[in-house]
Short mmCIF file of C-alpha atoms in Angstrom, two decimals:
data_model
loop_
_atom_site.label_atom_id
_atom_site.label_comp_id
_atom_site.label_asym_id
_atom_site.label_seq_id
_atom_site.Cartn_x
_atom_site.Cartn_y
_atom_site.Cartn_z
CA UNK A 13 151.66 49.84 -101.56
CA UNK A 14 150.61 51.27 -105.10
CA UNK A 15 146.85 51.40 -105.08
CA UNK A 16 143.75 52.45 -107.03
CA UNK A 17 140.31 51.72 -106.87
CA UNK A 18 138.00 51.61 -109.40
CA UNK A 19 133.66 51.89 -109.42
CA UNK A 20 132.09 49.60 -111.83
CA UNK A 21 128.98 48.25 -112.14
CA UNK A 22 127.71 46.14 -110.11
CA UNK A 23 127.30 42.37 -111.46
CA UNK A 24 127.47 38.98 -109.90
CA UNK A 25 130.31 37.24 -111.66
CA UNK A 26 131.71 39.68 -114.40
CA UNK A 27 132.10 37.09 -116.61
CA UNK A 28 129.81 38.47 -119.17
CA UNK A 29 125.40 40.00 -119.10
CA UNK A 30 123.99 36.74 -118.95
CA UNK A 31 119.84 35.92 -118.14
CA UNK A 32 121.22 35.56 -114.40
CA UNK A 33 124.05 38.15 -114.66
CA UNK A 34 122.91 41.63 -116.03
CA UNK A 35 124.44 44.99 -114.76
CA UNK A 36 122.69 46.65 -111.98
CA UNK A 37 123.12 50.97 -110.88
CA UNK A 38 125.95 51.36 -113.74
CA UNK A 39 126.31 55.37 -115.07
CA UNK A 40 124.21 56.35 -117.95
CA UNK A 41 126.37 54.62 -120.83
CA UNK A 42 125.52 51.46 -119.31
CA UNK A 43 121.97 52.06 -118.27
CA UNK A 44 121.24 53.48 -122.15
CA UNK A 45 123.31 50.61 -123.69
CA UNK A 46 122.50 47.66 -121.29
CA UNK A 47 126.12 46.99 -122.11
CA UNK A 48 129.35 47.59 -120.05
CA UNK A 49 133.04 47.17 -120.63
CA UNK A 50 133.86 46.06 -117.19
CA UNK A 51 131.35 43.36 -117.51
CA UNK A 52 134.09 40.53 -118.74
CA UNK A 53 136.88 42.01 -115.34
CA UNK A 54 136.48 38.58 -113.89
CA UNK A 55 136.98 36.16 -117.10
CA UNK A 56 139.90 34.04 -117.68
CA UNK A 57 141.05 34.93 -121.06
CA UNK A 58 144.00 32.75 -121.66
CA UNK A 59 145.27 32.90 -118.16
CA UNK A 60 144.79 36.65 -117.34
CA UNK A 61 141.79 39.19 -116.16
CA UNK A 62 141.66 42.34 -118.08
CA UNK A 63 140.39 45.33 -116.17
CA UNK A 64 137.70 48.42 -117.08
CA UNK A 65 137.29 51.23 -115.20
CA UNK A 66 135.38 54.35 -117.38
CA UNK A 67 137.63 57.18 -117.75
CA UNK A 68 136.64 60.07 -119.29
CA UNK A 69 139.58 61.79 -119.71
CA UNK A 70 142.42 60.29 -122.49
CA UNK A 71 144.60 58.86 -119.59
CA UNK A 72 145.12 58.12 -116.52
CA UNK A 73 147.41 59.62 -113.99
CA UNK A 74 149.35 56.59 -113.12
CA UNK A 75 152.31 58.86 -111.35
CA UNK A 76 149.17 59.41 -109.06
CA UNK A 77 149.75 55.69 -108.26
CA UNK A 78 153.86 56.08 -108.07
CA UNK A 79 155.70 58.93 -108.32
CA UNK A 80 158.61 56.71 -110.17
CA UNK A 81 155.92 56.32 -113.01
CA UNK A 82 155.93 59.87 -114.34
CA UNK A 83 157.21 58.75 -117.64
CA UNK A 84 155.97 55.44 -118.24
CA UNK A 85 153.26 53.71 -120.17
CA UNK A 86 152.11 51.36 -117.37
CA UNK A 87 153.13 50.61 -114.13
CA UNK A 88 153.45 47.45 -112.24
CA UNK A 89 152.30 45.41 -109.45
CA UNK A 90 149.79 47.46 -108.35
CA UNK A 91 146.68 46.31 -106.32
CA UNK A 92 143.65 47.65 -108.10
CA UNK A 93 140.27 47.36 -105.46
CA UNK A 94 136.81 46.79 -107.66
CA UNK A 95 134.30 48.84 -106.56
CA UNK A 96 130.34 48.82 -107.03
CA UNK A 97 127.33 50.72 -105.75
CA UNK A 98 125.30 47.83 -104.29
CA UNK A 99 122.77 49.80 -102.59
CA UNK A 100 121.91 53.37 -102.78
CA UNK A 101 125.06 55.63 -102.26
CA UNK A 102 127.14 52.89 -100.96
CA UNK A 103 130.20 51.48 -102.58
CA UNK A 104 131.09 48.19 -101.54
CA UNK A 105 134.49 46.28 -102.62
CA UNK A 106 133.69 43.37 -105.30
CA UNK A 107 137.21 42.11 -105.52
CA UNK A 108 140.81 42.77 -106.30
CA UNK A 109 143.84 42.31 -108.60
CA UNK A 110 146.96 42.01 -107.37
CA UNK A 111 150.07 42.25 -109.29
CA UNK A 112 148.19 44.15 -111.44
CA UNK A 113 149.69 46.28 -114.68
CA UNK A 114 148.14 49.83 -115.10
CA UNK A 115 148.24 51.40 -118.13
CA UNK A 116 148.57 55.36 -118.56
CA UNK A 117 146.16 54.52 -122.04
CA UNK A 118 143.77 51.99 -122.83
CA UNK A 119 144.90 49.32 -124.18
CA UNK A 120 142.77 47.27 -127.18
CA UNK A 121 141.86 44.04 -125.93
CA UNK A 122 141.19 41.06 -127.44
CA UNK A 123 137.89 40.19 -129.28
CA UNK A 124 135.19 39.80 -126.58
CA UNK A 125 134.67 35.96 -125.96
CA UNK A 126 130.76 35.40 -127.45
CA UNK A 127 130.00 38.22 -128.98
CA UNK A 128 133.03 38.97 -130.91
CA UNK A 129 132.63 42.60 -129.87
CA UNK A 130 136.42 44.90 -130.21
CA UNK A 131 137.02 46.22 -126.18
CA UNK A 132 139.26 47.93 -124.57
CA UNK A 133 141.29 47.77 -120.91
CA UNK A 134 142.74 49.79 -118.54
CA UNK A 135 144.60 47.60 -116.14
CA UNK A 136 145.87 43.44 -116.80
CA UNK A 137 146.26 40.67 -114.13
CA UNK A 138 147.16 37.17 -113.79
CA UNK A 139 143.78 34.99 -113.25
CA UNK A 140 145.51 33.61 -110.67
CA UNK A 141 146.30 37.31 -108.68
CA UNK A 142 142.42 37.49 -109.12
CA UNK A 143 139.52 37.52 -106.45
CA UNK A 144 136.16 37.85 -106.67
CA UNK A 145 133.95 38.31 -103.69
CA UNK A 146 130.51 36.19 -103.07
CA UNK A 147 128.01 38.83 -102.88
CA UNK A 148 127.36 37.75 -99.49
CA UNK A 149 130.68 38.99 -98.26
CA UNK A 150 130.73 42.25 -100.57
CA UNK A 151 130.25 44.91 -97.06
CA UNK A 152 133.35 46.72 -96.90
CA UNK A 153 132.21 50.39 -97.92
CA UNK A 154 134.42 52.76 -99.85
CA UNK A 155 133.03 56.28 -99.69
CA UNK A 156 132.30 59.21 -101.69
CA UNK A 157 133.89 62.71 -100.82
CA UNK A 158 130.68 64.15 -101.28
CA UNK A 159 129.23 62.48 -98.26
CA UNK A 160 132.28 62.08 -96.12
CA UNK A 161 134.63 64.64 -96.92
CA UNK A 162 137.35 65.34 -99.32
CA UNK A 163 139.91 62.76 -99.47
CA UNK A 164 137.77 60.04 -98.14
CA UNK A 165 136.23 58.19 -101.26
CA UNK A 166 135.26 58.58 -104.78
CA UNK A 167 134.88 62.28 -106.04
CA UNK A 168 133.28 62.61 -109.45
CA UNK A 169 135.96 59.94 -111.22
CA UNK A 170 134.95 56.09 -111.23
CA UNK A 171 138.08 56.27 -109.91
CA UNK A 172 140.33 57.04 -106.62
CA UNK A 173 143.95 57.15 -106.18
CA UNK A 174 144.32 57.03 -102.51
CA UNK A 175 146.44 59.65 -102.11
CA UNK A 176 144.68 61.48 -98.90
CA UNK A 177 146.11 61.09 -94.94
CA UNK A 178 142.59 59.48 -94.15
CA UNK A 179 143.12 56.70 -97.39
CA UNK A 180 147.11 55.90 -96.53
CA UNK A 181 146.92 56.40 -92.92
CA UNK A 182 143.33 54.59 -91.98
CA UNK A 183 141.82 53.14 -95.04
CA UNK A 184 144.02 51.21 -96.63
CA UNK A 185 145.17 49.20 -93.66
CA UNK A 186 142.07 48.43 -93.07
CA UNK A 187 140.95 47.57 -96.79
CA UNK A 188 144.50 45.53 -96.62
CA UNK A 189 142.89 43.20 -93.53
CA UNK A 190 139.83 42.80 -95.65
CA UNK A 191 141.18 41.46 -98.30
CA UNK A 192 143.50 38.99 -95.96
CA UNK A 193 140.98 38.04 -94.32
CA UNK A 194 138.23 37.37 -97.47
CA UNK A 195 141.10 36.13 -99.95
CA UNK A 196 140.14 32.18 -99.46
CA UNK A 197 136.35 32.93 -100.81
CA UNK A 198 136.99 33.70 -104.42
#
C-alpha cells in the first residue's frame, strides 16, 4: 500500500474558516495568519479535493512513498491519512484520500472559492475517494517519535512516510481496519 500521512490543522469540515469553522492548534503560520492552506482539503472543487500538507523543504520525497517513483513528478493512487492535533500532543486521524495523486512539487491550485485568494496543493483526489470523519469518531491516535520512539509517528515534518517495521508491520493494518470500519460516516 503507498501511504503518507499528513498533520494539519485541526478544523471541523475543511471546507473553508467560517464563524463555526476556524482553525484550532495549527503551527505558527497559521496561528499568526488565522489563515491555513489546508483549510479548503475537504471542498468539492469541480469534482475533486485538493490536498495541503506544510512542507518546508522545496519537495517532497515521493520515492519515500514508492521506490518506482524516483523519477517522477507525482505518483499515483496513494492513500494519504489527514492528521490533526485535537488535544494536547495527540494526533488523531480526520480523514483520508484514496486514489490519491502526490506530487514531488506543489502544484498551483485554482483560485480559492470566496475569497479569490491564489493557493497551492500538494496531493489531488476524486471527491468521491474522499472521507471526512465526524469529530465524534476522530480517536485513532497517530504518534510522534518524540514520545514513542523513532519510527513510530510524526518527527519534526507535518509529515510521515511510514516507512518504519512498527508503521508497515503494526500500524498500518490497523489504521487500514479503521478506515474500513469508519468509511460509511463521511
Amino acid at each position: 500500500m503507498k501511504i503518507i500521512f499528513c498533520n494539519i490543522t485541526y478544523m471541523n469540515r475543511y471546507m473553508g474558516i467560517t464563524d463555526d469553522d476556524s482553525t484550532n492548534k495549527g503551527g505558527a503560520w497559521v496561528v499568526k495568519n488565522e489563515d491555513a492552506h489546508e483549510q479548503w482539503n475537504f471542498l468539492n472543487y469541480n469534482g475533486n479535493c485538493y490536498g495541503f500538507v506544510m512542507n518546508p523543504g522545496e519537495q517532497f520525497a515521493i520515492e519515500r512513498i514508492d521506490e518506482e517513483s524516483k523519477n517522477l513528478a507525482a505518483i499515483e493512487d496513494v492513500t494519504v491519512i489527514w492528521c490533526a492535533n485535537k488535544t494536547q500532543n495527540q494526533n488523531v486521524i480526520v480523514g483520508w484520500y484514496e486514489h490519491a495523486t502526490f506530487y514531488r512539487n506543489y502544484q498551483d491550485c485554482i483560485v480559492t472559492p470566496l475569497y479569490g485568494i491564489d493557493r497551492i496543493y500538494c496531493c489531488k483526489a476524486k471527491a468521491e475517494d474522499c472521507y471526512l470523519l465526524p469529530d465524534t469518531s476522530r480517536s485513532f491516535t497517530i504518534g510522534r517519535a518524540s514520545i514513542d520512539g523513532k519510527g513510530k509517528g510524526f518527527g519534526q515534518q507535518n509529515y510521515w512516510y511510514a516507512e518504519s517495521a512498527y508503521a508497515r508491520c503494526e500500524l498500518i493494518p490497523k489504521v487500514t481496519k479503521y478506515l474500513e470500519e469508519h468509511r460509511h460516516e463521511r
